[in-house]
Amino acid sequence: MFSPASDAHDRNPTYLEGLRLVNGNPLFGPQGQQWIKSRTGSTISPNIIDKYRLPYLCSTRPPLSNDNHKILKLPDRQIVEELAARFCSSPQSLVFPLLSLDCFMLRTLPLAYMSGTKRHATSAKCCAYGVLIMSDIFGLDSGDEMADIGSWCQRYALEIEGSIPTILREMRVDGLEALMMLMIFKYFMGDLESASFLVSVTSRFLIQLGAHLYPSPSDAYNIDHDAHHIRDLFWVCYCIDKDLSHRTGQPPTINDDHCDLTLPPNYVQMQTSNILSLSPCSSRSSSTVPLYPWDIRLSVMKSKIYNDLHSIGASRLSEAEILRRIRHRDEDLEAWRVTLPSDHRPTLSFLEQTPVDAHTNTQAIMLRLSYHHCVILIHQARCRVFQSDKPIDDLIDDGHRINFQILIDASRSILIYLEKALPVLAHECFWVIIFYPMTAILTIFSVALLDSRSDPENEKLKLLQGFTQLIRQIPIKRLTVAEISHLEFIEEVVEEMSRLVLLTP
């Protein structure tokens, strides 16, 4: 028997918690296992289910116990200044514009390093800690004088966590920046549960500051303008929120109906320019409009996909209405796709012979993976009719088989493209990237169980069996027990999927 998914000790803080079969049932939940049993006569091995509940499957990197007695303090101010400058001039800060360098240098650091107990000093210090953990995540802390930062990183994160009540009382922008940097840290560490809680806190903080409204006056963008910087933070929070809703299977925090989602000035042109640039940081200034995670327009579509097709309200809709909404979301996604530069525009399907631009950057890779993932999200909605563990063969018609093929093509595209793009993928992205091929492989597995008769050559099984070789090639910045254990766990899961596919009648 499987324990209820709601039990706290059964929860997994990583993306594994949100993995769904194409019919919407959680893979590791009792409904998912019961459905798999109805199709194969078996379930995923209890040993794998037990491992799924273990706490080490995400890279939270707890501090060593013998470090806990050490007094936490900021490194020399010059080091923090240098790291802040590196971050603000890095490609990563175009995607995550979490800091206004001028404000940090002129307002935050003097307060953070002021001796004695000063009002608002907690937010300032936590912001400095945030710069340190961002530098570690993105590999900006090179040099002997910064060698200890990585080992202290979790302590810095814990210090920000422990200071959240004070940060919320102080209600300062540097405190908000600290929370945002902690959120990104948790996201990149694969701790999506903590990241989701932080999205809730930061989104409320942002709304209190009016960041959900379009900046007024609507001057040309400048990150050193407080209203523009706060709006940047809103967009980062918004994009992460909408992404997390699909990774965790939980509703997003931010309600689009209560926000002004007007894009930044010249955003589309700047997005195109930055993606096409081989060195997007070379000519940037405080007036360079950021890229933000993925693309704001795509994040808005993710929100619509969730609300229209995967919300509680959507689960009560007729199949005809679901089909209508699928068509509209398909049209929106295609309208976005054709606006991208042709060199970086996702193709409808990515084949073995499809070329990859040698100068592709991580942002372009993320856009393509997210595009194919959105295709899967849209067309999964039609599979909800297969949630029952009753016989389903009579329910599968030509329309469903076309839908299955769309799902398989999008999943195969993720796997093939990722394999080709691995050489240029940023090493800090392991916990962000792994979600896409896992979603693809779970989709292939689900369709194989639904419609085994249309696959006489066992193509889906071959995709499953070739998957473990791919995930071992995903670059990892710092290989820890968590990453090693996670990869081993995934290999076991995929091997088990292959076994179950062979049992399908």
Short mmCIF file of C-alpha atoms in Angstrom, two decimals:
data_model
loop_
_atom_site.label_atom_id
_atom_site.label_comp_id
_atom_site.label_asym_id
_atom_site.label_seq_id
_atom_site.Cartn_x
_atom_site.Cartn_y
_atom_site.Cartn_z
CA MET A 1 0.00 0.00 0.00
CA PHE A 2 1.11 3.54 -0.67
CA SER A 3 0.96 6.19 2.00
CA PRO A 4 -1.13 9.28 1.28
CA ALA A 5 0.77 11.80 -0.81
CA SER A 6 -0.15 14.52 1.64
CA ASP A 7 1.94 13.05 4.46
CA ALA A 8 4.74 15.51 5.16
CA HIS A 9 7.39 12.81 5.47
CA ASP A 10 6.46 11.45 2.05
CA ARG A 11 6.96 14.73 0.24
CA ASN A 12 9.92 15.20 -2.03
CA PRO A 13 11.15 18.80 -2.35
CA THR A 14 12.41 18.35 -5.92
CA TYR A 15 10.62 18.32 -9.27
CA LEU A 16 9.93 14.61 -8.66
CA GLU A 17 6.98 15.64 -6.50
CA GLY A 18 5.31 17.23 -9.51
CA LEU A 19 5.96 14.53 -12.12
CA ARG A 20 2.65 13.56 -13.69
CA LEU A 21 1.58 10.86 -16.09
CA VAL A 22 -0.06 12.34 -19.17
CA ASN A 23 -3.49 11.75 -17.63
CA GLY A 24 -2.58 14.00 -14.71
CA ASN A 25 -2.00 11.35 -12.05
CA PRO A 26 1.19 11.83 -9.97
CA LEU A 27 3.75 9.22 -11.00
CA PHE A 28 4.74 8.31 -7.45
CA GLY A 29 1.29 8.80 -5.92
CA PRO A 30 -1.26 6.06 -5.21
CA GLN A 31 -3.49 7.09 -8.15
CA GLY A 32 -0.58 6.92 -10.56
CA GLN A 33 0.55 3.56 -9.28
CA GLN A 34 -2.97 2.17 -9.43
CA TRP A 35 -3.34 3.35 -13.02
CA ILE A 36 0.00 1.82 -14.01
CA LYS A 37 -1.13 -1.44 -12.43
CA SER A 38 -4.36 -1.34 -14.44
CA ARG A 39 -2.32 -1.10 -17.65
CA THR A 40 0.51 -3.51 -16.85
CA GLY A 41 -0.58 -5.69 -13.94
CA SER A 42 2.34 -4.33 -11.91
CA THR A 43 3.50 -1.15 -10.17
CA ILE A 44 6.79 0.63 -9.73
CA SER A 45 8.96 -1.36 -7.34
CA PRO A 46 8.34 -0.53 -3.65
CA ASN A 47 12.11 -0.11 -3.27
CA ILE A 48 12.01 2.80 -5.73
CA ILE A 49 9.02 4.35 -3.97
CA ASP A 50 10.91 4.14 -0.68
CA LYS A 51 13.95 5.84 -2.22
CA TYR A 52 11.72 8.57 -3.63
CA ARG A 53 10.83 9.55 -0.07
CA LEU A 54 14.44 9.89 1.05
CA PRO A 55 15.63 13.44 1.79
CA TYR A 56 18.93 13.39 -0.12
CA LEU A 57 17.55 13.60 -3.65
CA CYS A 58 18.08 17.36 -3.90
CA SER A 59 21.25 19.37 -3.48
CA THR A 60 20.48 21.33 -0.33
CA ARG A 61 24.09 20.91 0.81
CA PRO A 62 23.59 21.17 4.60
CA PRO A 63 26.49 22.77 6.46
CA LEU A 64 29.00 20.55 8.16
CA SER A 65 28.20 20.16 11.83
CA ASN A 66 31.65 21.32 12.88
CA ASP A 67 31.02 24.63 11.08
CA ASN A 68 27.93 25.46 13.07
CA HIS A 69 29.86 26.88 16.01
CA LYS A 70 31.66 29.41 13.83
CA ILE A 71 30.46 32.98 13.96
CA LEU A 72 29.05 33.95 10.60
CA LYS A 73 30.45 37.16 9.24
CA LEU A 74 30.81 38.84 5.91
CA PRO A 75 34.15 38.57 4.10
CA ASP A 76 36.18 41.69 3.41
CA ARG A 77 34.06 44.39 1.86
CA GLN A 78 36.30 44.55 -1.20
CA ILE A 79 35.51 40.91 -1.98
CA VAL A 80 31.76 41.50 -1.80
CA GLU A 81 32.10 44.60 -3.98
CA GLU A 82 34.06 42.64 -6.56
CA LEU A 83 31.56 39.78 -6.59
CA ALA A 84 28.63 42.18 -6.93
CA ALA A 85 30.36 43.87 -9.86
CA ARG A 86 31.07 40.50 -11.48
CA PHE A 87 27.48 39.40 -11.09
CA CYS A 88 26.05 42.64 -12.48
CA SER A 89 28.29 42.41 -15.55
CA SER A 90 27.65 38.70 -16.13
CA PRO A 91 25.25 37.13 -18.64
CA GLN A 92 23.37 35.63 -15.70
CA SER A 93 22.35 39.06 -14.42
CA LEU A 94 20.59 39.77 -17.71
CA VAL A 95 18.41 36.75 -17.01
CA PHE A 96 18.20 37.39 -13.27
CA PRO A 97 18.41 41.19 -12.77
CA LEU A 98 18.38 40.86 -9.00
CA LEU A 99 20.66 43.73 -8.11
CA SER A 100 21.08 47.40 -8.92
CA LEU A 101 24.84 47.79 -8.57
CA ASP A 102 24.75 51.52 -7.82
CA CYS A 103 22.17 51.09 -5.08
CA PHE A 104 24.03 48.12 -3.65
CA MET A 105 27.34 49.96 -3.49
CA LEU A 106 25.96 53.28 -2.24
CA ARG A 107 23.15 52.19 0.09
CA THR A 108 23.32 48.53 1.00
CA LEU A 109 27.01 47.84 1.61
CA PRO A 110 27.67 50.83 3.90
CA LEU A 111 24.79 49.69 6.10
CA ALA A 112 25.82 46.03 5.99
CA TYR A 113 29.35 46.81 7.16
CA MET A 114 28.43 49.45 9.71
CA SER A 115 29.60 48.48 13.18
CA GLY A 116 27.10 48.07 15.97
CA THR A 117 23.39 47.36 15.76
CA LYS A 118 21.79 49.64 13.22
CA ARG A 119 18.23 49.90 12.01
CA HIS A 120 17.69 48.05 8.71
CA ALA A 121 21.13 46.43 8.93
CA THR A 122 19.66 42.92 8.80
CA SER A 123 18.21 43.41 5.32
CA ALA A 124 21.45 44.94 4.10
CA LYS A 125 23.60 42.11 5.47
CA CYS A 126 21.28 39.49 4.03
CA CYS A 127 21.50 41.17 0.65
CA ALA A 128 25.29 40.89 0.85
CA TYR A 129 24.92 37.22 1.78
CA GLY A 130 22.68 36.86 -1.25
CA VAL A 131 25.40 38.22 -3.51
CA LEU A 132 27.76 35.60 -2.11
CA ILE A 133 25.40 32.70 -2.78
CA MET A 134 24.65 33.98 -6.30
CA SER A 135 28.38 34.17 -6.95
CA ASP A 136 28.75 30.57 -5.86
CA ILE A 137 25.80 29.32 -7.92
CA PHE A 138 27.01 31.00 -11.10
CA GLY A 139 30.71 30.27 -10.60
CA LEU A 140 31.77 33.89 -10.19
CA ASP A 141 33.74 33.36 -6.97
CA SER A 142 37.05 32.35 -8.53
CA GLY A 143 40.35 33.22 -6.92
CA ASP A 144 42.16 32.13 -3.78
CA GLU A 145 40.79 34.98 -1.69
CA MET A 146 37.26 33.66 -2.31
CA ALA A 147 37.95 29.97 -1.85
CA ASP A 148 35.91 29.73 1.35
CA ILE A 149 32.71 31.21 -0.07
CA GLY A 150 31.44 27.94 -1.54
CA SER A 151 31.89 26.09 1.75
CA TRP A 152 30.01 28.82 3.63
CA CYS A 153 27.25 29.16 1.07
CA GLN A 154 24.66 27.10 2.91
CA ARG A 155 25.32 29.04 6.09
CA TYR A 156 24.70 32.27 4.22
CA ALA A 157 21.43 30.84 2.92
CA LEU A 158 20.41 29.72 6.41
CA GLU A 159 21.18 33.17 7.75
CA ILE A 160 18.83 34.75 5.21
CA GLU A 161 16.16 32.17 6.04
CA GLY A 162 16.47 32.89 9.74
CA SER A 163 16.21 36.62 9.09
CA ILE A 164 12.97 36.46 7.09
CA PRO A 165 10.77 37.82 9.93
CA THR A 166 13.08 40.82 10.35
CA ILE A 167 13.33 41.37 6.60
CA LEU A 168 9.55 41.45 6.34
CA ARG A 169 9.31 43.95 9.19
CA GLU A 170 11.95 46.22 7.68
CA MET A 171 10.32 46.10 4.21
CA ARG A 172 13.40 47.35 2.38
CA VAL A 173 14.34 46.71 -1.23
CA ASP A 174 17.67 45.17 -0.23
CA GLY A 175 15.75 42.72 1.96
CA LEU A 176 13.57 41.86 -1.03
CA GLU A 177 16.71 41.36 -3.12
CA ALA A 178 18.03 38.99 -0.45
CA LEU A 179 14.84 36.92 -0.53
CA MET A 180 14.88 36.82 -4.32
CA MET A 181 18.49 35.63 -4.37
CA LEU A 182 17.66 32.97 -1.80
CA MET A 183 14.73 31.88 -3.97
CA ILE A 184 16.99 31.53 -7.02
CA PHE A 185 19.54 29.65 -4.91
CA LYS A 186 16.89 27.14 -3.80
CA TYR A 187 15.61 26.84 -7.37
CA PHE A 188 19.06 26.02 -8.73
CA MET A 189 19.68 23.58 -5.89
CA GLY A 190 16.55 21.65 -6.84
CA ASP A 191 14.75 22.49 -3.59
CA LEU A 192 11.53 23.53 -5.28
CA GLU A 193 9.48 23.29 -2.11
CA SER A 194 11.52 26.03 -0.45
CA ALA A 195 11.61 28.02 -3.69
CA SER A 196 7.81 27.89 -3.87
CA PHE A 197 7.43 29.20 -0.33
CA LEU A 198 9.85 32.01 -1.12
CA VAL A 199 7.90 32.90 -4.26
CA SER A 200 4.83 33.33 -2.07
CA VAL A 201 6.68 35.61 0.34
CA THR A 202 8.44 37.67 -2.31
CA SER A 203 5.34 38.08 -4.47
CA ARG A 204 3.44 39.54 -1.52
CA PHE A 205 6.43 41.77 -0.76
CA LEU A 206 6.47 42.94 -4.39
CA ILE A 207 2.76 43.69 -4.38
CA GLN A 208 3.20 45.75 -1.21
CA LEU A 209 5.78 47.80 -3.12
CA GLY A 210 3.48 48.17 -6.14
CA ALA A 211 5.72 46.15 -8.43
CA HIS A 212 2.72 44.38 -9.98
CA LEU A 213 1.76 47.69 -11.59
CA TYR A 214 3.44 49.29 -14.58
CA PRO A 215 6.11 51.79 -13.44
CA SER A 216 5.03 55.40 -13.52
CA PRO A 217 6.23 57.56 -15.09
CA SER A 218 7.04 55.22 -17.96
CA ASP A 219 10.50 56.61 -18.67
CA ALA A 220 13.10 54.72 -20.68
CA TYR A 221 14.29 51.65 -18.77
CA ASN A 222 17.10 52.13 -16.26
CA ILE A 223 17.94 49.50 -13.67
CA ASP A 224 19.16 52.19 -11.27
CA HIS A 225 15.66 53.69 -11.25
CA ASP A 226 14.00 52.20 -8.15
CA ALA A 227 10.63 51.62 -9.84
CA HIS A 228 12.25 49.88 -12.81
CA HIS A 229 14.42 47.71 -10.59
CA ILE A 230 11.47 46.63 -8.46
CA ARG A 231 9.60 45.83 -11.66
CA ASP A 232 12.58 43.68 -12.72
CA LEU A 233 12.25 41.76 -9.48
CA PHE A 234 8.54 41.30 -10.15
CA TRP A 235 9.22 39.80 -13.58
CA VAL A 236 11.81 37.38 -12.21
CA CYS A 237 9.40 36.31 -9.48
CA TYR A 238 6.55 36.02 -12.00
CA CYS A 239 8.55 33.84 -14.40
CA ILE A 240 9.79 31.54 -11.64
CA ASP A 241 6.28 31.31 -10.16
CA LYS A 242 4.72 30.22 -13.45
CA ASP A 243 7.51 27.72 -14.07
CA LEU A 244 7.26 26.25 -10.58
CA SER A 245 3.53 25.68 -10.96
CA HIS A 246 4.25 23.17 -13.73
CA ARG A 247 7.28 21.65 -12.01
CA THR A 248 5.47 21.07 -8.72
CA GLY A 249 1.92 20.59 -9.99
CA GLN A 250 0.74 23.26 -7.54
CA PRO A 251 -1.17 26.44 -8.42
CA PRO A 252 0.88 29.58 -9.10
CA THR A 253 0.98 32.28 -6.44
CA ILE A 254 0.58 35.36 -8.64
CA ASN A 255 -2.87 36.00 -10.08
CA ASP A 256 -2.51 37.53 -13.54
CA ASP A 257 -5.88 39.26 -13.28
CA HIS A 258 -4.54 41.47 -10.50
CA CYS A 259 -1.34 42.46 -12.31
CA ASP A 260 -0.46 44.81 -15.14
CA LEU A 261 1.51 42.53 -17.46
CA THR A 262 2.59 45.24 -19.89
CA LEU A 263 6.03 44.32 -21.18
CA PRO A 264 9.06 46.55 -20.52
CA PRO A 265 9.76 49.17 -23.23
CA ASN A 266 11.30 47.61 -26.35
CA TYR A 267 11.37 44.22 -24.64
CA VAL A 268 10.79 42.15 -27.76
CA GLN A 269 13.51 43.96 -29.70
CA MET A 270 15.95 43.70 -26.82
CA GLN A 271 15.14 40.02 -26.32
CA THR A 272 15.93 39.39 -29.98
CA SER A 273 19.12 41.45 -29.84
CA ASN A 274 20.40 39.78 -26.68
CA ILE A 275 19.68 36.26 -27.90
CA LEU A 276 21.45 36.92 -31.19
CA SER A 277 24.48 38.53 -29.56
CA LEU A 278 27.50 36.28 -29.10
CA SER A 279 28.50 38.41 -26.12
CA PRO A 280 25.36 40.02 -24.71
CA CYS A 281 27.31 41.72 -21.92
CA SER A 282 29.79 43.54 -24.14
CA SER A 283 27.70 46.62 -24.87
CA ARG A 284 25.30 46.58 -21.95
CA SER A 285 24.57 49.49 -19.69
CA SER A 286 22.09 50.39 -16.98
CA SER A 287 19.55 51.00 -19.76
CA THR A 288 19.84 47.49 -21.25
CA VAL A 289 16.47 45.78 -20.89
CA PRO A 290 17.01 42.36 -19.26
CA LEU A 291 16.10 39.04 -20.82
CA TYR A 292 14.47 37.69 -17.64
CA PRO A 293 14.10 33.91 -17.19
CA TRP A 294 12.97 32.26 -20.43
CA ASP A 295 10.81 34.98 -22.02
CA ILE A 296 8.10 36.98 -20.26
CA ARG A 297 5.67 36.22 -23.08
CA LEU A 298 6.30 32.50 -22.69
CA SER A 299 5.80 32.75 -18.93
CA VAL A 300 2.45 34.45 -19.48
CA MET A 301 1.54 31.54 -21.75
CA LYS A 302 2.59 29.05 -19.07
CA SER A 303 0.18 30.81 -16.75
CA LYS A 304 -2.66 30.55 -19.26
CA ILE A 305 -1.85 26.89 -19.91
CA TYR A 306 -2.09 26.11 -16.22
CA ASN A 307 -5.28 28.09 -15.63
CA ASP A 308 -7.04 26.97 -18.82
CA LEU A 309 -6.00 23.32 -18.89
CA HIS A 310 -4.57 22.12 -15.57
CA SER A 311 -6.44 23.98 -12.84
CA ILE A 312 -9.24 22.57 -10.70
CA GLY A 313 -11.71 24.52 -12.80
CA ALA A 314 -10.31 23.04 -16.00
CA SER A 315 -10.76 19.52 -14.65
CA ARG A 316 -14.53 20.06 -14.66
CA LEU A 317 -14.75 21.14 -18.30
CA SER A 318 -16.22 19.10 -21.12
CA GLU A 319 -13.91 17.50 -23.66
CA ALA A 320 -15.21 19.89 -26.32
CA GLU A 321 -14.24 22.90 -24.21
CA ILE A 322 -10.83 21.40 -23.46
CA LEU A 323 -10.25 20.91 -27.19
CA ARG A 324 -11.22 24.53 -27.84
CA ARG A 325 -8.77 25.74 -25.20
CA ILE A 326 -6.03 23.46 -26.52
CA ARG A 327 -6.48 25.03 -29.94
CA HIS A 328 -6.23 28.56 -28.53
CA ARG A 329 -3.12 27.80 -26.50
CA ASP A 330 -1.54 26.12 -29.54
CA GLU A 331 -2.21 29.27 -31.55
CA ASP A 332 -0.70 31.49 -28.85
CA LEU A 333 2.40 29.33 -28.64
CA GLU A 334 2.86 29.36 -32.40
CA ALA A 335 2.38 33.14 -32.52
CA TRP A 336 5.20 33.50 -29.97
CA ARG A 337 7.46 31.00 -31.73
CA VAL A 338 7.45 32.84 -35.04
CA THR A 339 8.50 36.10 -33.35
CA LEU A 340 11.88 34.64 -32.38
CA PRO A 341 14.97 35.06 -34.57
CA SER A 342 15.05 32.31 -37.17
CA ASP A 343 18.46 31.07 -35.98
CA HIS A 344 17.11 30.49 -32.47
CA ARG A 345 13.49 29.75 -33.25
CA PRO A 346 12.37 26.33 -31.98
CA THR A 347 11.38 24.03 -34.82
CA LEU A 348 8.08 22.23 -34.49
CA SER A 349 10.04 18.98 -34.20
CA PHE A 350 13.74 18.55 -33.60
CA LEU A 351 15.22 15.66 -35.56
CA GLU A 352 18.60 13.96 -35.49
CA GLN A 353 19.61 15.79 -38.65
CA THR A 354 18.43 19.22 -37.48
CA PRO A 355 21.49 21.48 -37.12
CA VAL A 356 22.36 23.28 -33.89
CA ASP A 357 23.98 26.70 -33.99
CA ALA A 358 27.49 26.37 -32.55
CA HIS A 359 27.01 29.73 -30.83
CA THR A 360 23.78 28.80 -29.09
CA ASN A 361 23.68 30.15 -25.56
CA THR A 362 21.99 28.77 -22.47
CA GLN A 363 19.09 31.22 -22.75
CA ALA A 364 18.28 29.99 -26.26
CA ILE A 365 18.55 26.38 -25.08
CA MET A 366 16.10 27.06 -22.26
CA LEU A 367 13.65 28.70 -24.66
CA ARG A 368 13.65 25.71 -26.99
CA LEU A 369 13.27 23.17 -24.18
CA SER A 370 10.51 25.24 -22.63
CA TYR A 371 8.73 25.52 -25.97
CA HIS A 372 8.57 21.74 -26.42
CA HIS A 373 7.58 21.39 -22.77
CA CYS A 374 4.68 23.79 -23.36
CA VAL A 375 3.54 21.64 -26.29
CA ILE A 376 3.47 18.66 -23.92
CA LEU A 377 1.59 20.64 -21.26
CA ILE A 378 -1.03 21.75 -23.76
CA HIS A 379 -1.68 18.34 -25.27
CA GLN A 380 -1.54 16.43 -21.99
CA ALA A 381 -4.86 18.05 -21.15
CA ARG A 382 -6.67 15.88 -23.68
CA CYS A 383 -5.43 12.75 -21.91
CA ARG A 384 -7.33 13.46 -18.72
CA VAL A 385 -10.13 11.19 -19.96
CA PHE A 386 -7.76 8.27 -19.34
CA GLN A 387 -7.43 8.84 -15.59
CA SER A 388 -9.69 5.95 -14.72
CA ASP A 389 -8.19 2.51 -14.20
CA LYS A 390 -11.06 1.04 -16.21
CA PRO A 391 -10.49 -0.33 -19.76
CA ILE A 392 -9.67 2.54 -22.09
CA ASP A 393 -9.10 0.92 -25.48
CA ASP A 394 -12.57 1.93 -26.68
CA LEU A 395 -11.86 5.57 -25.77
CA ILE A 396 -8.82 5.88 -28.05
CA ASP A 397 -9.79 7.20 -31.47
CA ASP A 398 -7.81 8.71 -34.34
CA GLY A 399 -7.91 12.14 -32.70
CA HIS A 400 -6.29 10.77 -29.57
CA ARG A 401 -3.64 8.96 -31.60
CA ILE A 402 -2.75 12.21 -33.37
CA ASN A 403 -2.52 13.83 -29.94
CA PHE A 404 -0.28 11.00 -28.72
CA GLN A 405 2.02 11.56 -31.69
CA ILE A 406 2.27 15.27 -30.90
CA LEU A 407 3.27 14.37 -27.34
CA ILE A 408 5.85 11.85 -28.53
CA ASP A 409 7.32 14.27 -31.09
CA ALA A 410 7.69 17.03 -28.49
CA SER A 411 9.26 14.60 -26.01
CA ARG A 412 11.66 13.19 -28.59
CA SER A 413 12.59 16.74 -29.60
CA ILE A 414 13.57 17.55 -26.01
CA LEU A 415 15.79 14.49 -25.77
CA ILE A 416 17.48 14.91 -29.16
CA TYR A 417 17.99 18.65 -28.82
CA LEU A 418 19.34 18.43 -25.28
CA GLU A 419 21.89 15.84 -26.31
CA LYS A 420 23.16 18.10 -29.10
CA ALA A 421 23.15 21.24 -26.94
CA LEU A 422 24.96 19.74 -23.93
CA PRO A 423 28.43 21.06 -24.87
CA VAL A 424 27.33 24.68 -24.44
CA LEU A 425 24.99 24.22 -21.48
CA ALA A 426 25.91 26.16 -18.34
CA HIS A 427 27.10 23.84 -15.59
CA GLU A 428 24.95 25.39 -12.88
CA CYS A 429 21.75 24.33 -14.67
CA PHE A 430 21.61 20.62 -13.75
CA TRP A 431 18.62 20.85 -11.40
CA VAL A 432 16.81 23.20 -13.77
CA ILE A 433 17.49 21.17 -16.92
CA ILE A 434 16.90 17.64 -15.60
CA PHE A 435 13.19 18.38 -15.32
CA TYR A 436 12.77 18.64 -19.11
CA PRO A 437 14.12 15.22 -20.14
CA MET A 438 12.37 13.61 -17.18
CA THR A 439 9.06 15.12 -18.30
CA ALA A 440 9.78 13.90 -21.83
CA ILE A 441 10.60 10.38 -20.73
CA LEU A 442 7.55 10.19 -18.47
CA THR A 443 5.36 11.35 -21.36
CA ILE A 444 6.81 8.65 -23.62
CA PHE A 445 6.25 6.07 -20.87
CA SER A 446 2.64 7.17 -20.37
CA VAL A 447 1.78 7.05 -24.06
CA ALA A 448 3.45 3.64 -24.35
CA LEU A 449 1.11 2.33 -21.65
CA LEU A 450 -1.91 3.97 -23.26
CA ASP A 451 -1.37 2.86 -26.84
CA SER A 452 1.12 0.03 -27.12
CA ARG A 453 -0.49 -1.44 -30.24
CA SER A 454 0.51 1.51 -32.44
CA ASP A 455 4.21 0.94 -31.72
CA PRO A 456 5.12 -2.45 -33.20
CA GLU A 457 8.80 -1.45 -33.51
CA ASN A 458 9.03 -0.55 -29.82
CA GLU A 459 10.33 2.93 -30.65
CA LYS A 460 9.11 4.30 -27.32
CA LEU A 461 10.94 1.56 -25.45
CA LYS A 462 14.14 2.40 -27.34
CA LEU A 463 13.80 6.04 -26.30
CA LEU A 464 13.44 4.97 -22.68
CA GLN A 465 16.44 2.68 -22.82
CA GLY A 466 18.66 5.34 -24.38
CA PHE A 467 17.75 7.95 -21.80
CA THR A 468 20.17 7.06 -19.02
CA GLN A 469 23.15 7.66 -21.27
CA LEU A 470 21.85 11.18 -21.94
CA ILE A 471 21.34 12.24 -18.34
CA ARG A 472 24.85 11.15 -17.41
CA GLN A 473 26.14 13.73 -19.89
CA ILE A 474 24.32 16.72 -18.36
CA PRO A 475 27.06 18.97 -16.94
CA ILE A 476 27.13 19.45 -13.18
CA LYS A 477 28.99 22.33 -11.56
CA ARG A 478 29.67 20.58 -8.27
CA LEU A 479 29.07 16.84 -8.03
CA THR A 480 27.75 15.97 -4.57
CA VAL A 481 26.07 12.97 -2.98
CA ALA A 482 22.73 14.51 -3.96
CA GLU A 483 23.51 14.61 -7.68
CA ILE A 484 25.07 11.14 -7.67
CA SER A 485 22.13 9.68 -5.75
CA HIS A 486 19.64 11.46 -7.97
CA LEU A 487 21.18 10.16 -11.18
CA GLU A 488 21.26 6.62 -9.80
CA PHE A 489 17.63 6.95 -8.74
CA ILE A 490 16.57 8.19 -12.17
CA GLU A 491 18.36 5.29 -13.84
CA GLU A 492 16.45 2.87 -11.62
CA VAL A 493 13.15 4.61 -12.39
CA VAL A 494 13.72 4.52 -16.15
CA GLU A 495 14.81 0.88 -16.01
CA GLU A 496 11.60 0.16 -14.13
CA MET A 497 9.60 2.05 -16.76
CA SER A 498 11.15 -0.13 -19.46
CA ARG A 499 10.13 -3.25 -17.54
CA LEU A 500 6.57 -2.00 -17.18
CA VAL A 501 6.26 -1.11 -20.87
CA LEU A 502 7.14 -4.69 -21.76
CA LEU A 503 4.27 -5.87 -19.55
CA THR A 504 1.71 -3.76 -21.41
CA PRO A 505 -0.69 -5.99 -23.38
#
